[in-house]
CSV table of C-alpha atoms and ligand atoms in Angstrom, one decimal:
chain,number,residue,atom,x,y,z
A,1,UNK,CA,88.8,122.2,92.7
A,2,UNK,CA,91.4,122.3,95.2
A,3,UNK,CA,94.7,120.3,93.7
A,4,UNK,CA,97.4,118.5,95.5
A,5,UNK,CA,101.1,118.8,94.9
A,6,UNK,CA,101.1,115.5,92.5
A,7,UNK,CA,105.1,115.1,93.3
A,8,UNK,CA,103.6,113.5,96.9
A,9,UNK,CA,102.6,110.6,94.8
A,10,UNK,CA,106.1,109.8,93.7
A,11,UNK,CA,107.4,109.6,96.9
A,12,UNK,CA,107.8,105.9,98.1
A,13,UNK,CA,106.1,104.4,101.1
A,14,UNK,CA,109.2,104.9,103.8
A,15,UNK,CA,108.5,101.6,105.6
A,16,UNK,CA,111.7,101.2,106.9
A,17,UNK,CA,111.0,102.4,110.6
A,18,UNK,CA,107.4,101.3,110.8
A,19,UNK,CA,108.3,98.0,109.4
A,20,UNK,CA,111.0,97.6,112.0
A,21,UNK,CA,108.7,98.7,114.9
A,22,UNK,CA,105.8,95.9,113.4
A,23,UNK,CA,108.5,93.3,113.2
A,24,UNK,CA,109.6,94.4,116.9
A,25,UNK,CA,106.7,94.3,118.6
A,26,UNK,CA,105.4,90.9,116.8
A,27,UNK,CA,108.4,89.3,118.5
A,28,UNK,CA,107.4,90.7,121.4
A,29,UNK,CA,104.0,89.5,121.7
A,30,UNK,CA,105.0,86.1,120.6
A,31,UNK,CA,108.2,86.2,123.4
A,32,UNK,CA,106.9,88.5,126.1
A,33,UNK,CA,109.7,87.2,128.4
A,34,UNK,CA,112.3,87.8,126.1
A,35,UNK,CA,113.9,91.3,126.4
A,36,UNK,CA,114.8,93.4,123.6
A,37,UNK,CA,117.6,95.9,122.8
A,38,UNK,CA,117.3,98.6,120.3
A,39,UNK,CA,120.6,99.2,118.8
A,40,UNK,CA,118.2,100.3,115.8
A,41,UNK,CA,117.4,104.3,116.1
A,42,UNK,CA,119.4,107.0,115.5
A,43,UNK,CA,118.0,109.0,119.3
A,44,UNK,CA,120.3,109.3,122.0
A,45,UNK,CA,119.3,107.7,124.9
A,46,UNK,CA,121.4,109.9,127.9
A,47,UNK,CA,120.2,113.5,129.8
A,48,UNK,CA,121.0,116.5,129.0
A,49,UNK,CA,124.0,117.6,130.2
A,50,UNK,CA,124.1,119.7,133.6
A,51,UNK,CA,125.5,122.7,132.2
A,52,UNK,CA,122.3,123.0,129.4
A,53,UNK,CA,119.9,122.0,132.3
A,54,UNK,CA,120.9,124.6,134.5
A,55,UNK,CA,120.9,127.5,131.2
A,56,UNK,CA,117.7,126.7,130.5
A,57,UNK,CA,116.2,126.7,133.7
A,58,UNK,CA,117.9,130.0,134.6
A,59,UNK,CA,116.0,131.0,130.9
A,60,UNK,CA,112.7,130.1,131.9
A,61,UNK,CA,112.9,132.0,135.2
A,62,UNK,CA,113.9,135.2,133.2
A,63,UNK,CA,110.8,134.5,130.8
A,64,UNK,CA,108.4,134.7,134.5
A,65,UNK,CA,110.2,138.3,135.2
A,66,UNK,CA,108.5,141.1,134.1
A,67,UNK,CA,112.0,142.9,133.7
A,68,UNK,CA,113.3,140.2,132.0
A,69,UNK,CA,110.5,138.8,129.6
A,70,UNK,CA,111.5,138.3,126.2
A,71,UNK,CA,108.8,138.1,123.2
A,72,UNK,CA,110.0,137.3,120.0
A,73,UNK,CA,113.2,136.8,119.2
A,74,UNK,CA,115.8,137.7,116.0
A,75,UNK,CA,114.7,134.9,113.2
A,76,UNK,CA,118.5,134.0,112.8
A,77,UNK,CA,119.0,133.3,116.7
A,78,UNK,CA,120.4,135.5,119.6
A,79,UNK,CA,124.1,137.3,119.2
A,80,UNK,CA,124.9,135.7,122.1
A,81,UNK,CA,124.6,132.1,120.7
A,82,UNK,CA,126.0,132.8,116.8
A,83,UNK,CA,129.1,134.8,118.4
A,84,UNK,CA,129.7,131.3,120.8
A,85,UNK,CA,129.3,129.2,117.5
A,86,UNK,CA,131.2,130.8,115.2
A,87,UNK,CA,134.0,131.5,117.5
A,88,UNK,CA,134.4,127.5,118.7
A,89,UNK,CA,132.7,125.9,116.3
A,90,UNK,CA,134.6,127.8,113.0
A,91,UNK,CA,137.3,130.6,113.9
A,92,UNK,CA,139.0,128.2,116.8
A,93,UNK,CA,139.9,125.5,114.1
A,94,UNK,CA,140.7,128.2,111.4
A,95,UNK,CA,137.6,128.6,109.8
A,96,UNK,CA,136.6,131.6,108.7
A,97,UNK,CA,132.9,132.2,109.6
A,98,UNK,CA,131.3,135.1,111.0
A,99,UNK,CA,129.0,135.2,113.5
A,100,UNK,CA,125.9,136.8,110.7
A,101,UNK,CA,126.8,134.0,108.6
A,102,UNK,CA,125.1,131.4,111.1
A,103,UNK,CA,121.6,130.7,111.3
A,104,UNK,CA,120.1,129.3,114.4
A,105,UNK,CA,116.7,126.4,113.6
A,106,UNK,CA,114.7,123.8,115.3
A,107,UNK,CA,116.8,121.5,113.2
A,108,UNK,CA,119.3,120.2,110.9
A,109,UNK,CA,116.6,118.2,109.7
A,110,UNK,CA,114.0,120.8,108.5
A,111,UNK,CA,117.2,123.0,107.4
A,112,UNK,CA,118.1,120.6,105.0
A,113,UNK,CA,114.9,120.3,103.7
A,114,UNK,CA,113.6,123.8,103.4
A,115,UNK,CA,116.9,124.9,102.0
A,116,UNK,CA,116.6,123.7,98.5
A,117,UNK,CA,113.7,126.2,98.0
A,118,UNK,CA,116.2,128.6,97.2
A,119,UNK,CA,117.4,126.6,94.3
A,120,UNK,CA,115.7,126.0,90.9
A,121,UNK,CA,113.4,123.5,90.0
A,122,UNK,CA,115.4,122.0,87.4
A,123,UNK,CA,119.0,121.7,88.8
A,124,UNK,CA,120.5,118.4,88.7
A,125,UNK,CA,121.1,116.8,92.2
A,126,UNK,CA,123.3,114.2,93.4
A,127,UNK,CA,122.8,112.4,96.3
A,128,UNK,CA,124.6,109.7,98.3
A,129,UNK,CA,123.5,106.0,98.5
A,130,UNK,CA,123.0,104.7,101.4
A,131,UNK,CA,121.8,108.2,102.6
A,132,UNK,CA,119.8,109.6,105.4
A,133,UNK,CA,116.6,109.5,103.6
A,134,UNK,CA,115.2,113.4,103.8
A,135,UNK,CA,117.6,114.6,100.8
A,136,UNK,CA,116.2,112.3,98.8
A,137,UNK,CA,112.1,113.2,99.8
A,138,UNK,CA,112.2,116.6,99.8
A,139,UNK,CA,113.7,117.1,96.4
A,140,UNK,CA,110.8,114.5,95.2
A,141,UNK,CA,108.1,116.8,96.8
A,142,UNK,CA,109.7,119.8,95.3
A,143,UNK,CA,109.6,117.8,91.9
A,144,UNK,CA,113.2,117.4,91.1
A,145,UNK,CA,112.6,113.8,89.6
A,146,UNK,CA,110.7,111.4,88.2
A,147,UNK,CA,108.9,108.2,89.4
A,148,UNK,CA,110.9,105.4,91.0
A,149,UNK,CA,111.9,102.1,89.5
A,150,UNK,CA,113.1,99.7,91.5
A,151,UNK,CA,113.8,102.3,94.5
A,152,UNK,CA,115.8,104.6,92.2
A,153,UNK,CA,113.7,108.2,91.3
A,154,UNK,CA,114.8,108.8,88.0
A,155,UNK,CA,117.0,112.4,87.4
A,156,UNK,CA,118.8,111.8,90.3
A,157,UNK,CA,122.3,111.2,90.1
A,158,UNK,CA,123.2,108.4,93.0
A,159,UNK,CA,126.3,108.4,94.4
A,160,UNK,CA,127.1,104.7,95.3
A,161,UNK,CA,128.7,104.1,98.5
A,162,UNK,CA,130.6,100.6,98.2
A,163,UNK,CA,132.8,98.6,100.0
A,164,UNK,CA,134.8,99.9,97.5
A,165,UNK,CA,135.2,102.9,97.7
A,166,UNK,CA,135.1,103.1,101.7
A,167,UNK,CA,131.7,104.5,101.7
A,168,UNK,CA,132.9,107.5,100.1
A,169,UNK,CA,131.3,108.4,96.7
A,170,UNK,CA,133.7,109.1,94.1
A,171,UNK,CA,133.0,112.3,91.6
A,172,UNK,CA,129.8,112.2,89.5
A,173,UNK,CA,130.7,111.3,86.0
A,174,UNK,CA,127.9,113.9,85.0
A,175,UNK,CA,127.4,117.4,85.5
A,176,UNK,CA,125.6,118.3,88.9
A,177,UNK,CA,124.6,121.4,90.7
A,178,UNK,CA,123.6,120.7,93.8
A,179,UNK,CA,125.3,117.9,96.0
A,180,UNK,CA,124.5,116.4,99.4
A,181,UNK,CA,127.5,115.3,101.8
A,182,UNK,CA,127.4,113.8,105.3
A,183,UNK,CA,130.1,113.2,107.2
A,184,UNK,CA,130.7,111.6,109.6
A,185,UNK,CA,128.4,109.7,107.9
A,186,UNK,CA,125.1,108.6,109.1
A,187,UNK,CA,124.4,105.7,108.1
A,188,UNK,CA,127.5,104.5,107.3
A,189,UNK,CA,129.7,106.1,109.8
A,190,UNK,CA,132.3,106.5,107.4
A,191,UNK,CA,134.4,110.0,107.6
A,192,UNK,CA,136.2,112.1,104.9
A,193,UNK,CA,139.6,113.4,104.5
A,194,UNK,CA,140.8,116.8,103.8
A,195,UNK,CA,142.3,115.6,100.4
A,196,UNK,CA,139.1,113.7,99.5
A,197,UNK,CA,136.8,116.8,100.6
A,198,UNK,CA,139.3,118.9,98.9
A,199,UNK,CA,138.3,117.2,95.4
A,200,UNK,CA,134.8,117.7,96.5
A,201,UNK,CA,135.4,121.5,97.0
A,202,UNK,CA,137.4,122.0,93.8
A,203,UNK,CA,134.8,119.8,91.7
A,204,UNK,CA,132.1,122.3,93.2
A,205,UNK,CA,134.1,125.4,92.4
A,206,UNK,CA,135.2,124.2,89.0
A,207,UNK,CA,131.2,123.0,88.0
A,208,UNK,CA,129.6,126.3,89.9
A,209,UNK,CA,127.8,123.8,92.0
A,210,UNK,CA,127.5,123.9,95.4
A,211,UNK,CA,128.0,121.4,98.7
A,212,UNK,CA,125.0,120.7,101.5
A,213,UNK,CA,127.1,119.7,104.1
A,214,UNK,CA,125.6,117.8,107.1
A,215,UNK,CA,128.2,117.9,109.8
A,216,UNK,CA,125.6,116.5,112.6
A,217,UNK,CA,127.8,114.1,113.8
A,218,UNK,CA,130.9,116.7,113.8
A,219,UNK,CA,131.4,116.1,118.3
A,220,UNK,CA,131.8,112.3,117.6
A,221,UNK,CA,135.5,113.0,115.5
A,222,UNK,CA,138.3,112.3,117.4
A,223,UNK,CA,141.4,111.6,114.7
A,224,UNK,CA,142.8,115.1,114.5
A,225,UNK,CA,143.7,114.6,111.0
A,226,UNK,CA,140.2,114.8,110.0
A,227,UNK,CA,138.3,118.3,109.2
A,228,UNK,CA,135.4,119.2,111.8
A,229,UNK,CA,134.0,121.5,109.1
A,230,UNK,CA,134.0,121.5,105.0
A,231,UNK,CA,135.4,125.3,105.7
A,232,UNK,CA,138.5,123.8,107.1
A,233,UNK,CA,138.8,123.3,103.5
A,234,UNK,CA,140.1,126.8,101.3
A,235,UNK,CA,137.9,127.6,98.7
A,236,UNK,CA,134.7,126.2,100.2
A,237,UNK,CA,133.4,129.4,101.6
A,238,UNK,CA,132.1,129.9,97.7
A,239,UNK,CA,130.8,126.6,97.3
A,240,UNK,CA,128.8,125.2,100.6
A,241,UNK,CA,126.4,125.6,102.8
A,242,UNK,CA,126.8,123.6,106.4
A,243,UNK,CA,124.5,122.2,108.4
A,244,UNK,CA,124.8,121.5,112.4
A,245,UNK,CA,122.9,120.2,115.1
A,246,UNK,CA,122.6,120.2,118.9
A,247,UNK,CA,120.4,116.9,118.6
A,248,UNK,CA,123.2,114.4,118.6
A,249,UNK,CA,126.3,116.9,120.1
A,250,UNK,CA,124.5,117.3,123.0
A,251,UNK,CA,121.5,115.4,123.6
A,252,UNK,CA,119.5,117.8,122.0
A,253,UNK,CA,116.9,115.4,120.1
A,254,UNK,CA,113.6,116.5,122.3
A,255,UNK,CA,114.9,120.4,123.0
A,256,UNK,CA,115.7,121.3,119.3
A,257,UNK,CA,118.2,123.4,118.5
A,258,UNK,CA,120.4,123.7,115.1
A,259,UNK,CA,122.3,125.8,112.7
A,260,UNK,CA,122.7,126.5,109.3
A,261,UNK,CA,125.9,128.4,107.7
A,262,UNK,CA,125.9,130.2,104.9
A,263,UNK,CA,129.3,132.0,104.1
A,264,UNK,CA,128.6,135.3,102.4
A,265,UNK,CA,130.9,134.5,99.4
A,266,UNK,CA,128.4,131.5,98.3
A,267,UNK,CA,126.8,132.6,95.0
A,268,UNK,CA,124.0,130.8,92.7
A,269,UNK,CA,123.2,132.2,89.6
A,270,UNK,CA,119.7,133.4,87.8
A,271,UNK,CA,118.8,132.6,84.2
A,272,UNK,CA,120.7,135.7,82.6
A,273,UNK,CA,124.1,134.5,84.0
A,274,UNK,CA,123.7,136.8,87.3
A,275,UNK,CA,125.7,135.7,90.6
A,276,UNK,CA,123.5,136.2,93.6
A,277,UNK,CA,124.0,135.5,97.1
A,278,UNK,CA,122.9,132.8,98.7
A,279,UNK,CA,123.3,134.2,102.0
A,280,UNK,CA,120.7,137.1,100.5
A,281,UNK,CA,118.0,134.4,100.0
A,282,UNK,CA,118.3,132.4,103.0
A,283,UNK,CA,118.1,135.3,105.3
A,284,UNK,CA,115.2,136.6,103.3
A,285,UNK,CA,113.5,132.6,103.2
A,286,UNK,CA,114.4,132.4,107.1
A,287,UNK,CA,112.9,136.1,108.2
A,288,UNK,CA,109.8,135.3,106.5
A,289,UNK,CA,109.2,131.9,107.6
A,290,UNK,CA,110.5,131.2,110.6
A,291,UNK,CA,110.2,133.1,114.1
A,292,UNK,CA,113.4,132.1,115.8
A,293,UNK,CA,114.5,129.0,118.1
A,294,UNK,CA,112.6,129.5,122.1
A,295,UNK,CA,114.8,132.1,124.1
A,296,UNK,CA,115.6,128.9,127.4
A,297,UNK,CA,116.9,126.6,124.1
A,298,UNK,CA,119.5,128.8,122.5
A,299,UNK,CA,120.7,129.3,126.3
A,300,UNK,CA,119.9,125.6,126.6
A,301,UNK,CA,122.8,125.5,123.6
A,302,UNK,CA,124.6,128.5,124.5
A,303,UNK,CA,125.4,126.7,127.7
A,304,UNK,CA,127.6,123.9,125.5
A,305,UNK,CA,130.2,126.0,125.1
A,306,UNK,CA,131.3,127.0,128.4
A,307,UNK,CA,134.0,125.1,129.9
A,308,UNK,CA,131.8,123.0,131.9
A,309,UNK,CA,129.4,122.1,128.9
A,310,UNK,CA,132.4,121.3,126.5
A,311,UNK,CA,133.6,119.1,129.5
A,312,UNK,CA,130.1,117.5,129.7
A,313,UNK,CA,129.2,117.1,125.8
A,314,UNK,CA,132.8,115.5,125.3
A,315,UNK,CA,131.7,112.9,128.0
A,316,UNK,CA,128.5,112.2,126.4
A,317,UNK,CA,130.2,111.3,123.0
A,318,UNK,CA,132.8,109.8,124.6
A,319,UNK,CA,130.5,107.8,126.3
A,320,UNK,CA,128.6,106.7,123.3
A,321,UNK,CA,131.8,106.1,120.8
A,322,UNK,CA,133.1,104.0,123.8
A,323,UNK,CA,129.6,101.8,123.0
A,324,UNK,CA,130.5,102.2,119.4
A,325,UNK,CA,134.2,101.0,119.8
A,326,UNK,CA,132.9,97.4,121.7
A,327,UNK,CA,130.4,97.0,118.7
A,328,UNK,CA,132.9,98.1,115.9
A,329,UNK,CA,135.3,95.3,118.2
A,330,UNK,CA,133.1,92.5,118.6
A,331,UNK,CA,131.6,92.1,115.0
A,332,UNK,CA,135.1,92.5,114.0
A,333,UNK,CA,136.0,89.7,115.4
A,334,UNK,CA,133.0,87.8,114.6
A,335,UNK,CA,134.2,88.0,111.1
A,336,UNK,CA,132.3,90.9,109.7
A,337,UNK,CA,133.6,93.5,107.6
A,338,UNK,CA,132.8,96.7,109.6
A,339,UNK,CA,132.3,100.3,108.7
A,340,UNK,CA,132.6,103.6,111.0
A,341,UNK,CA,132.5,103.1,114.8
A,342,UNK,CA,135.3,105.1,115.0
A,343,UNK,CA,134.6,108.7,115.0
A,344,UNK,CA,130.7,108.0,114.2
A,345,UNK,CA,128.1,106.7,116.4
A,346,UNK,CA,126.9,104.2,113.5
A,347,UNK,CA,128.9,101.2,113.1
A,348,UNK,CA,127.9,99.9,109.0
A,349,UNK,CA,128.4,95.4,108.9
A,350,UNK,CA,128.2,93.7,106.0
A,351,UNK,CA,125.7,91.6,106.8
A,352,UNK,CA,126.9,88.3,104.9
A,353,UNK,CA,123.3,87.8,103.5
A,354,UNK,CA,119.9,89.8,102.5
A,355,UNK,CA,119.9,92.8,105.1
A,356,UNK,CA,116.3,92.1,106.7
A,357,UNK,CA,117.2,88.3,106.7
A,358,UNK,CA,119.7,89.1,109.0
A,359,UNK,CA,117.5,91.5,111.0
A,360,UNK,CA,115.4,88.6,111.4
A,361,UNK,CA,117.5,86.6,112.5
A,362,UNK,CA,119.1,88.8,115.3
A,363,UNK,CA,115.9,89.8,116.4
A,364,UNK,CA,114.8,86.3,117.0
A,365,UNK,CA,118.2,84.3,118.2
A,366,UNK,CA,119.9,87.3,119.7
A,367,UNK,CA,117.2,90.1,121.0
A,368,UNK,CA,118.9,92.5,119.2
A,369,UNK,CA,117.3,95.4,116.8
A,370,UNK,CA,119.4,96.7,114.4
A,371,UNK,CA,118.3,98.8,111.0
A,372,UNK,CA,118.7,97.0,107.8
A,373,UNK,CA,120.8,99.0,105.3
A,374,UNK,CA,118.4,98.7,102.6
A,375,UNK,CA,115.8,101.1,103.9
A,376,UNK,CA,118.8,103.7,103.2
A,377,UNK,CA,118.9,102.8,99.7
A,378,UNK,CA,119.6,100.4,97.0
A,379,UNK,CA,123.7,100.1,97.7
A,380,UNK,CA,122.3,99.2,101.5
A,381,UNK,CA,121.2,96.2,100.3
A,382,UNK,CA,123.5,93.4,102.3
A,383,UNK,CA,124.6,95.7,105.5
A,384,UNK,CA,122.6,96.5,108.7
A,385,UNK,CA,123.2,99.6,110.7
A,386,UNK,CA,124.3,99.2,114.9
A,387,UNK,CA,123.7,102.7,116.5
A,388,UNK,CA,125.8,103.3,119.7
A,389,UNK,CA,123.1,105.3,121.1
A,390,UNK,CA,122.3,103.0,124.6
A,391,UNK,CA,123.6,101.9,127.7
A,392,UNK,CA,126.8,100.7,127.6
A,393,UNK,CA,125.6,97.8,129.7
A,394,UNK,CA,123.4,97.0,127.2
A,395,UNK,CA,125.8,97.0,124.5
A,396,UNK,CA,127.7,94.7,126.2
A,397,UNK,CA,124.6,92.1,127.1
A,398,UNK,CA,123.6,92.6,122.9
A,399,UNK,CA,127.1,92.1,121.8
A,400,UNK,CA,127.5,89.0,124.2
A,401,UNK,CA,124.1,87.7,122.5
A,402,UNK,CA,125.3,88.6,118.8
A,403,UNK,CA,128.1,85.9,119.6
A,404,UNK,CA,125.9,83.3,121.1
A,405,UNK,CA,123.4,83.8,118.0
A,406,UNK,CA,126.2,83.7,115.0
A,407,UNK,CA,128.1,81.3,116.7
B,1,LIG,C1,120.2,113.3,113.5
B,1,LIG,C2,120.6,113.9,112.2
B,1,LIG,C3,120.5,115.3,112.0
B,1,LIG,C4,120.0,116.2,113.1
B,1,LIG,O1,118.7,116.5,112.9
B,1,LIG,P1,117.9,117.5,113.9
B,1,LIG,O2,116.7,117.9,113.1
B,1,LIG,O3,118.8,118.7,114.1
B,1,LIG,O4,117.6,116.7,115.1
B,1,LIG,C5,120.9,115.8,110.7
B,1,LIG,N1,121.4,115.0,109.8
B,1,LIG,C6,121.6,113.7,110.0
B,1,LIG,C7,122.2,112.9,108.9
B,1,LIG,C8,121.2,113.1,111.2
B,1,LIG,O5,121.3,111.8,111.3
């Protein structure tokens, strides 16, 4: 008798999107004049830029050339793309990553969630709350927990985001191996410091843990003072893994393109007390499973950092933090307390009542979709989520119609 993997049955129904999209088109049908706009996902809306467009064309051509056909690819991605990453992306700020320490995906996504097969079963594993909700799933299918009670999977350690603490989780007050970062923060839009990361890095190297660092949203900083990359940080070289993506940086949602870093002096340890490296594992996990990113997308990518891509993609997130800076401004001064919006594409508002109450009540008086907070977890509760990613036309007719509705 064929068996399922029984940890699927812990996982909780993620309604948060589809319940959004039911409540959306509901309105709809009952208002077909009125129009809606969806400050709710986390997609960009705008093009490619040029410079990717014209790469990746140029790529396709080659692949109709006999002489200049390529079949498969290296698993880890093309020289030509890891030497480009690790020189702008890591050596230009002073990090110290090498070119065979990146490994090129379809996504930060299924990175995140394929690298914890690496680990054992029964590490302990924090993980942020409100948090971008994979983490969370993928350690439940891998069996990591328990059931859930009231939304919390028991043997996870939660790290509470609060107004508080500035939506950035203080130490875990029990030991924990494997930790889960994001900064800037989706869905928070929060960012971290070098001193606060630094406690971070030197909790990690003092507990042998180690850091899963999501830096997706890295291209949307623009206060120098903040680090780009956890490796800006010394020490963490032993203790964390990065992830990156193309998706938001440069529109690259629908192409697909990502990378994972693993330094070569990260080590995790087998029962007898034996360091291995994790770089050793990853490679060996990646080789096997994966067949490399499409040859046109890694020039697609490669194409970001010549002088006319990193001209193009600093536009794009201009354009979009110039859409988060009017919403960050106007519920501001609306009188909510506001979150992010600075260096993030998310802006994070305390919501002044039950989160889908005020979703409701946008939707209805104002047009507007946002994302309630509590489909990111149980410290979400009270605070919706505006995404930048739109028009900024539209921003400004939704933000004009957020001030007629709470006025
Ligand atoms: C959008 C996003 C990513 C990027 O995912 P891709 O699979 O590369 O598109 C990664 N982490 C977070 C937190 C995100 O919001």
């Amino acid at each position: 008798m064929i068996r399922i993997n029984e940890n699927y049955l812990k996982l909780e129904a993620s309604y948060l999107f589809s319940e959004i999209a039911r409540r959306v088109s509901a309105f709809q049908e009952e208002n077909p004049d009125r129009e809606i706009i969806k400050l709710g996902i986390g997609d960009v809306t705008r093009p490619l830029p040029p410079a990717c467009v014209s790469a990746f064309h140029r790529a396709v051509d080659e692949m109709a050339d006999e002489a200049l056909f390529r079949g498969y690819g290296p698993e880890q991605g093309y020289p030509f793309l890891r030497e480009k990453i690790a020189a702008h992306d890591f050596m230009a700020r002073g990090a110290d990553i090498q070119p065979d320490e990146i490994f090129v995906s379809d996504g930060a996504k299924c990175d995140s969630a394929n690298i914890q097969e690496i680990f054992s079963d029964d590490i302990s594993v924090a993980i942020p709350d409100p948090v971008y909700p994979v983490y969370l799933d993928t350690n439940v299918m891998a069996g990591r927990t328990g059931r859930a009670t009231d939304g919390r999977y028991a043997g996870i350690t939660y790290l509470d985001g609060t107004s508080g603490n500035g939506f950035i989780p203080a130490l875990p007050d029990q030991p924990v191996d494997l930790i889960y970062l994001c900064f800037p923060n989706n869905p928070t839009g929060a960012t971290i410091g070098r001193e606060a990361l630094g406690g971070w890095v030197d909790y990690a190297r003092q507990a042998k843990a180690l850091i899963l660092f999501d830096a997706a949203y890295e291209a949307f900083i623009r206060d120098d003072s903040l680090p780009h990359s956890i490796y800006e940080i010394p020490g963490a070289r032993e203790v964390a893994i990065e992830l990156r993506s193309f998706s938001k940086t440069a529109g690259f949602t629908g192409t697909r393109c990502a990378y994972t870093v693993v330094p070569r002096a990260c080590r995790a340890w087998s029962a007898d007390g034996t360091g291995h490296l994790l770089h050793t594992l990853w490679h060996r996990r990646h080789t096997t499973k994966f067949n490399g990113v499409s040859y046109p997308v890694q020039r697609a990518a490669e194409a970001v950092y010549s002088d006319a891509g990193q001209m193009q993609t600093r536009e794009l997130t201009d354009s979009y933090l110039q859409n988060a800076a009017l919403i960050l401004k106007e519920m501001t001064a609306l009188g909510f307390e506001c979150i992010g919006g600075e260096n993030a594409p998310y802006i994070w508002v305390k919501s002044k009542n039950n989160s889908w109450e005020f979703f409701d009540m946008l939707l209805e008086k104002a047009g507007v979709v946002c994302t309630p907070g509590a489909g990111f977890g149980r410290c979400g509760e009270g605070y919706v989520r505006f995404s930048a990613f739109n028009s900024f036309e539209n921003v400004q007719t939704a933000m004009n119609r957020v001030r007629e509705a709470v006025a």
